[in-house]
CSV table of C-alpha atoms in Angstrom, one decimal:
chain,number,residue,atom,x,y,z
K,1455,UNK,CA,0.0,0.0,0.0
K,1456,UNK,CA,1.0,3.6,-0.5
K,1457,UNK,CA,1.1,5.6,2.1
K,1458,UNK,CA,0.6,9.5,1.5
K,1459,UNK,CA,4.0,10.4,2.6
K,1460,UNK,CA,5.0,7.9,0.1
K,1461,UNK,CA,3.1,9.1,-3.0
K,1462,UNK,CA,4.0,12.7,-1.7
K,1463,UNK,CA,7.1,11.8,-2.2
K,1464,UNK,CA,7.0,10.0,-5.6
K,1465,UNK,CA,5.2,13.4,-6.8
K,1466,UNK,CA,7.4,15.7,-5.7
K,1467,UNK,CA,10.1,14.6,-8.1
K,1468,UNK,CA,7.4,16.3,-10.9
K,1469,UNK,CA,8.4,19.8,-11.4
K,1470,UNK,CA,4.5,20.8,-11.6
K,1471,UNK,CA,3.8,19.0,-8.2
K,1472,UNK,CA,7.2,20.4,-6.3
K,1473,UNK,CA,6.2,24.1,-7.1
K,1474,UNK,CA,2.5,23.8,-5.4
K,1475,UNK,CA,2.4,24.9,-1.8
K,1476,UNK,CA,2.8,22.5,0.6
K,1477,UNK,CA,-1.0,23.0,1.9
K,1478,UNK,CA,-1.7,22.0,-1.8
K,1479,UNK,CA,0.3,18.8,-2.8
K,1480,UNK,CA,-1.4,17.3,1.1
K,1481,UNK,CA,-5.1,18.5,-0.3
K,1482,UNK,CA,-4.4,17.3,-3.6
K,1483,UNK,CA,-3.1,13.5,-2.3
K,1484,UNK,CA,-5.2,13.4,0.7
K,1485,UNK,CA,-8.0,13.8,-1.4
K,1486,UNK,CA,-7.1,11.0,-3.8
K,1487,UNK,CA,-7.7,6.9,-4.5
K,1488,UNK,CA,-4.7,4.6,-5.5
K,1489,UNK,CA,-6.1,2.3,-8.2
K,1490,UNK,CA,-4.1,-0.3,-10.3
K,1491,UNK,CA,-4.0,-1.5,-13.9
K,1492,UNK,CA,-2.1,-4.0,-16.0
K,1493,UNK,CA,-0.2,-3.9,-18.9
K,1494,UNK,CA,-2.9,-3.7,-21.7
K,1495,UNK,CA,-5.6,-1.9,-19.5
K,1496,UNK,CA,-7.2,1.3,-20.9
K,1497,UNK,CA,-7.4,3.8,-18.4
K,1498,UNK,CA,-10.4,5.3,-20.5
K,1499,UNK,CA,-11.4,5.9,-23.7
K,1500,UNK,CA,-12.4,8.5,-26.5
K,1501,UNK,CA,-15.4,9.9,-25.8
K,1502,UNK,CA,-15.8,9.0,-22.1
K,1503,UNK,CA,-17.6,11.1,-19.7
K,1504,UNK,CA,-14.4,13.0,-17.7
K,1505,UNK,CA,-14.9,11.9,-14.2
K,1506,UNK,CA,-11.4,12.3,-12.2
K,1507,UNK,CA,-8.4,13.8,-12.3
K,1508,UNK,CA,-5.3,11.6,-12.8
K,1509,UNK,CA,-2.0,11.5,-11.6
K,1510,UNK,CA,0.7,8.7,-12.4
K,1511,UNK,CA,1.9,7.0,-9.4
K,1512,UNK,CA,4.1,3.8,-11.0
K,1513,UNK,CA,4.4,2.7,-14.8
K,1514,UNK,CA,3.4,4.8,-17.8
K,1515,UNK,CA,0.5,5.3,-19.9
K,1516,UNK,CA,0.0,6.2,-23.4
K,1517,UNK,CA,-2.4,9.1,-25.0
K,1518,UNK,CA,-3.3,7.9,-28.0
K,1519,UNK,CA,-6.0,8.1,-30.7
K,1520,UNK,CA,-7.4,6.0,-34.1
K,1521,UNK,CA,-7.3,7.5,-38.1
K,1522,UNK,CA,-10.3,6.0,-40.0
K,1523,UNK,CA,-7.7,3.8,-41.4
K,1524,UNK,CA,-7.6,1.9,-38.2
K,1525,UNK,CA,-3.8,3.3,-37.5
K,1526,UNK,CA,-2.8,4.3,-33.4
K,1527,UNK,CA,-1.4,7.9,-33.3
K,1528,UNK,CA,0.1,7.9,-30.0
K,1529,UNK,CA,0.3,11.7,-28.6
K,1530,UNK,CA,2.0,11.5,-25.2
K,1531,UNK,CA,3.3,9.1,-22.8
K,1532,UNK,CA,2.7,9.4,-19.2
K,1533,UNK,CA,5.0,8.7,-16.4
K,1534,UNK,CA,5.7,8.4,-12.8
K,1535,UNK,CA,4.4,12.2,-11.7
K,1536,UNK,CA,2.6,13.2,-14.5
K,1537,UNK,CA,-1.3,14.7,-13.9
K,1538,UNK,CA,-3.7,14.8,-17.0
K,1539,UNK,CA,-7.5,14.6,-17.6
K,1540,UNK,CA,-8.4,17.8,-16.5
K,1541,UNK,CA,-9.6,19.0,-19.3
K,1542,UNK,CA,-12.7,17.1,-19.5
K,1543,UNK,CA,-13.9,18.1,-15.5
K,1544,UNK,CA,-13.3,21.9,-16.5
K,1545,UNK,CA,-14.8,21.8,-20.1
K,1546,UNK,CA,-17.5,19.3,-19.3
K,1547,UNK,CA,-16.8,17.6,-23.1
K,1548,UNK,CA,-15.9,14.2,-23.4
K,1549,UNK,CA,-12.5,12.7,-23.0
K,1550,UNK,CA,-10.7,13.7,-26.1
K,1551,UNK,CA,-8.2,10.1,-26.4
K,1552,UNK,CA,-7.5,6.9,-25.3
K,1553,UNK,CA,-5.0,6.5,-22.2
K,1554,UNK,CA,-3.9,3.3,-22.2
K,1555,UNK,CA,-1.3,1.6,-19.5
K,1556,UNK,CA,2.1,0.0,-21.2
K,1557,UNK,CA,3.1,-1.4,-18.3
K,1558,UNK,CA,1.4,-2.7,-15.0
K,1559,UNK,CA,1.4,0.7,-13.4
K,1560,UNK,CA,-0.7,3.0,-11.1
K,1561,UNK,CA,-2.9,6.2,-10.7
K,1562,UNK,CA,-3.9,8.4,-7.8
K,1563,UNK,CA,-7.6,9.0,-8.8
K,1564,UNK,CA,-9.0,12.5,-7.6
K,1565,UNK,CA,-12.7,12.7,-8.6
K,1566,UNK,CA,-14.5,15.4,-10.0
K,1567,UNK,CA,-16.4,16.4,-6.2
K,1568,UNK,CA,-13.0,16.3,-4.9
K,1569,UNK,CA,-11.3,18.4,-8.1
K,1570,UNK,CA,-14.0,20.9,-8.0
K,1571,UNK,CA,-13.8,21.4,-4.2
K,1572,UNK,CA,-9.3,21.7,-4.9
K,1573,UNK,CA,-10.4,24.3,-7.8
K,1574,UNK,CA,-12.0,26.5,-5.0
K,1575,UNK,CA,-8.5,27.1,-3.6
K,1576,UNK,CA,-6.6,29.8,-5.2
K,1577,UNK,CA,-3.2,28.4,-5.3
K,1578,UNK,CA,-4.4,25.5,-7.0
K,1579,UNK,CA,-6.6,27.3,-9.3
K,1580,UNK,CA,-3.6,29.3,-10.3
K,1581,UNK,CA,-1.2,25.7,-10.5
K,1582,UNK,CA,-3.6,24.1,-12.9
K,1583,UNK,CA,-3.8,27.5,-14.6
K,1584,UNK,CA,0.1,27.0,-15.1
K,1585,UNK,CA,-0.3,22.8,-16.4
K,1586,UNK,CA,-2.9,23.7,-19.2
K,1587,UNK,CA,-0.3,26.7,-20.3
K,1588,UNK,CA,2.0,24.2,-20.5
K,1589,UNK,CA,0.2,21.9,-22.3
K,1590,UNK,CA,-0.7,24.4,-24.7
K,1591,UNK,CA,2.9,25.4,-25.4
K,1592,UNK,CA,4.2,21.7,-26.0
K,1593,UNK,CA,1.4,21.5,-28.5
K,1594,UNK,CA,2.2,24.5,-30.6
K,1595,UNK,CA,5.8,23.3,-30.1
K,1596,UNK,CA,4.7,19.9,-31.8
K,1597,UNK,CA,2.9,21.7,-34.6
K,1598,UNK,CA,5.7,24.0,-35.2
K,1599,UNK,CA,7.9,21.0,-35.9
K,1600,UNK,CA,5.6,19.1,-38.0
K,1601,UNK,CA,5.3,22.2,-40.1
K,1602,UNK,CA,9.0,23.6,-40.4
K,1603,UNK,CA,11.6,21.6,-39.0
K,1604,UNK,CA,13.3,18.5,-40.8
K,1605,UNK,CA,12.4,14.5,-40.3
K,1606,UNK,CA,15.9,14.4,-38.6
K,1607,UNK,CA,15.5,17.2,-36.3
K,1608,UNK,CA,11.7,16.2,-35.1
K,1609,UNK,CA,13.5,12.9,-34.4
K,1610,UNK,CA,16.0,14.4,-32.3
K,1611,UNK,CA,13.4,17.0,-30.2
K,1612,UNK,CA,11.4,14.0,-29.2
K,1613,UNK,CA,14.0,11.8,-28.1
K,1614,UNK,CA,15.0,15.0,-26.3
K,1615,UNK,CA,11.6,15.6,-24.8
K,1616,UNK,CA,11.5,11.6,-23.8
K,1617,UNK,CA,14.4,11.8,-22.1
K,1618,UNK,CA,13.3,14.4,-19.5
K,1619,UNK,CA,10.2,12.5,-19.2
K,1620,UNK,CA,7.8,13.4,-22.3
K,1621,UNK,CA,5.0,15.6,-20.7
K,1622,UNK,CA,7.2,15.9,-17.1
K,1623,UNK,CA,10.1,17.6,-18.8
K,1624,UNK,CA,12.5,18.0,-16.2
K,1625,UNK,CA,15.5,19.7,-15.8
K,1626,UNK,CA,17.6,16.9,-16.4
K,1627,UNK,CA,17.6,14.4,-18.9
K,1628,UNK,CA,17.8,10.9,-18.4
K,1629,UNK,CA,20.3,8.3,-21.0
K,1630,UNK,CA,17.9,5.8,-21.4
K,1631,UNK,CA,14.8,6.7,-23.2
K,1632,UNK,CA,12.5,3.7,-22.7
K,1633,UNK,CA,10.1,3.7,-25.7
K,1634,UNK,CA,10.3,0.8,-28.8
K,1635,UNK,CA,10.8,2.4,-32.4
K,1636,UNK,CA,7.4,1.7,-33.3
K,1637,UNK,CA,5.6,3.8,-30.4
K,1638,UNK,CA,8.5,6.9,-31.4
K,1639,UNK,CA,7.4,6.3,-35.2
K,1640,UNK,CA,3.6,6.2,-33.9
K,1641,UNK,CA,4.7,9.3,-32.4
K,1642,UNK,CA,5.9,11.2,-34.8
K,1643,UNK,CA,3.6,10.3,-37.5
K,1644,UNK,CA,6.6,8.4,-39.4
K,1645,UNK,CA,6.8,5.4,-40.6
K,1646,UNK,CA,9.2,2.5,-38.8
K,1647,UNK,CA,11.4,2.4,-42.0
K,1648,UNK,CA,11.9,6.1,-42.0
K,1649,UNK,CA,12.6,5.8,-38.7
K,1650,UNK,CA,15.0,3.4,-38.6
K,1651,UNK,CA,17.0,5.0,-41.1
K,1652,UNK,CA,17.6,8.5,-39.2
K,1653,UNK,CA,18.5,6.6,-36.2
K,1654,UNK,CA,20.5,4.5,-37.9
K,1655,UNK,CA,22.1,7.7,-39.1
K,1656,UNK,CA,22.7,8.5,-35.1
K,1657,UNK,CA,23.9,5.2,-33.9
K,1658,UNK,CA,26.3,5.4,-36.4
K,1659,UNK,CA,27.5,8.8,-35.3
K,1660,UNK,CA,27.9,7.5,-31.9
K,1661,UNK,CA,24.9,9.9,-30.3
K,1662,UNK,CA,23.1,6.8,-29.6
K,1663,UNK,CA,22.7,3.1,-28.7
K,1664,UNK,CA,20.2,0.8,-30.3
K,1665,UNK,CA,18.5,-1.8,-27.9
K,1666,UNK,CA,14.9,-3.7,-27.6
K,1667,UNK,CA,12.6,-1.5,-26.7
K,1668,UNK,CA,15.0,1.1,-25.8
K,1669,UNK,CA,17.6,3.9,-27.0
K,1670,UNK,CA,20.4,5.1,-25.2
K,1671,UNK,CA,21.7,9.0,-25.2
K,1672,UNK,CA,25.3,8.4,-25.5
K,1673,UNK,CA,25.8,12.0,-26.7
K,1674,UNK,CA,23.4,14.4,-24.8
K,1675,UNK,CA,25.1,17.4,-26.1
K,1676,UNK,CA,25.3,16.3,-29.8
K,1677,UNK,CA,21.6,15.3,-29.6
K,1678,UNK,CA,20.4,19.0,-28.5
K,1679,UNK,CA,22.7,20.6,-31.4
K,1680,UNK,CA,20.7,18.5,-33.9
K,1681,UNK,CA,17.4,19.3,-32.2
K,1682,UNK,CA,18.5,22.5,-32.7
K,1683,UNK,CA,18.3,22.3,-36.4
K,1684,UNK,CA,16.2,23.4,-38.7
């Protein structure tokens, strides 16, 4: 079981949950439910009426969504720290993707009485304020690439971006990015052949290593020049 001054501490390595007052981060875990899935489990589906707000205890899940022609975009992944589905509790629409669990993993389920009753608080009024901001910026940032920047530099930015966590972005990057080519292809809206090819490109150039289900940053600081790129 996980105790709140556990999960208060699992959260805190997020650098949206370590800036809320400490009045805030008890309210928001005290008022939470620690429920489990398993590898394969959907958390909830597109078009589902929003009825908590979510954040990632253990494991990861993926944001995803279906093209008439039956093929899985996925949008985010989410790990340890990460909060999402408020967007449904504040709009009232349905849930806008899929969130499915890669990996037996776990959620701290904060339903909508309980968000509603956290959104009367200033401080965390203003915090969630802050999350959609940022959400808003790493979608314009994913539309800027798709429209100007190269296959090879997109490729780069995401790796980037996975290494400090995908939607946690923290300040410091991990080496091992834990995602197979076909979820990065799926994310990028590549296919696996084109895919393999840049990182081919990068293996070869010693900025990465190549495993199953995995890639390793060898290079950190030859990875950001190229993300740099146009």
């Amino acid at each position: 079981m996980d105790s709140k001054t556990d999960l208060l501490a699992r959260f805190a390595a997020n650098p949206w949950f370590a800036q809320l007052p400490q009045a805030e981060r008890k309210a928001l875990v005290d008022a939470g439910e620690v429920v489990r899935f398993a590898a394969g489990d959907m958390l909830y589906r597109k078009g589902d009426v929003g009825t908590s707000f979510l954040g990632v205890i253990a494991g990861a899940f993926k944001v995803s969504t279906l093209g008439e022609d039956g093929r899985e975009a996925i949008l985010v992944v989410m790990e340890p720290g990460n909060w999402f589905g408020e967007a449904s509790l504040l709009d009232g629409l349905p849930r806008p993707h899929d969130v499915t669990a890669i990996e037996p993993s776990s959620v701290l389920v904060i339903g909508a009485p309980a968000f509603e009753r956290l959104m009367r608080r200033t401080a965390f009024a203003r915090a969630l304020g802050a999350l959609l901001c940022s959400r808003v910026r790493a979608l314009y940032g994913l539309v800027e690439d798709a429209m100007l920047r190269s296959t090879s530099t997109r490729i780069a930015r995401r790796l980037l971006s996975l290494a400090r966590g995908d939607t946690t972005m923290a300040a410091d990057a991990r080496s091992r990015v834990g995602v197979s080519q076909e979820a990065l292809a799926m994310m990028l809206g590549i296919t696996r052949q084109t895919l393999s090819k840049e990182l081919k490109v990068l293996a070869r150039d010693g900025v990465l290593a190549l495993g199953y289900g995995r890639i390793e940053v060898l290079l950190p600081l030859e990875l950001e020049k190229r993300a740099a790129r146009a």
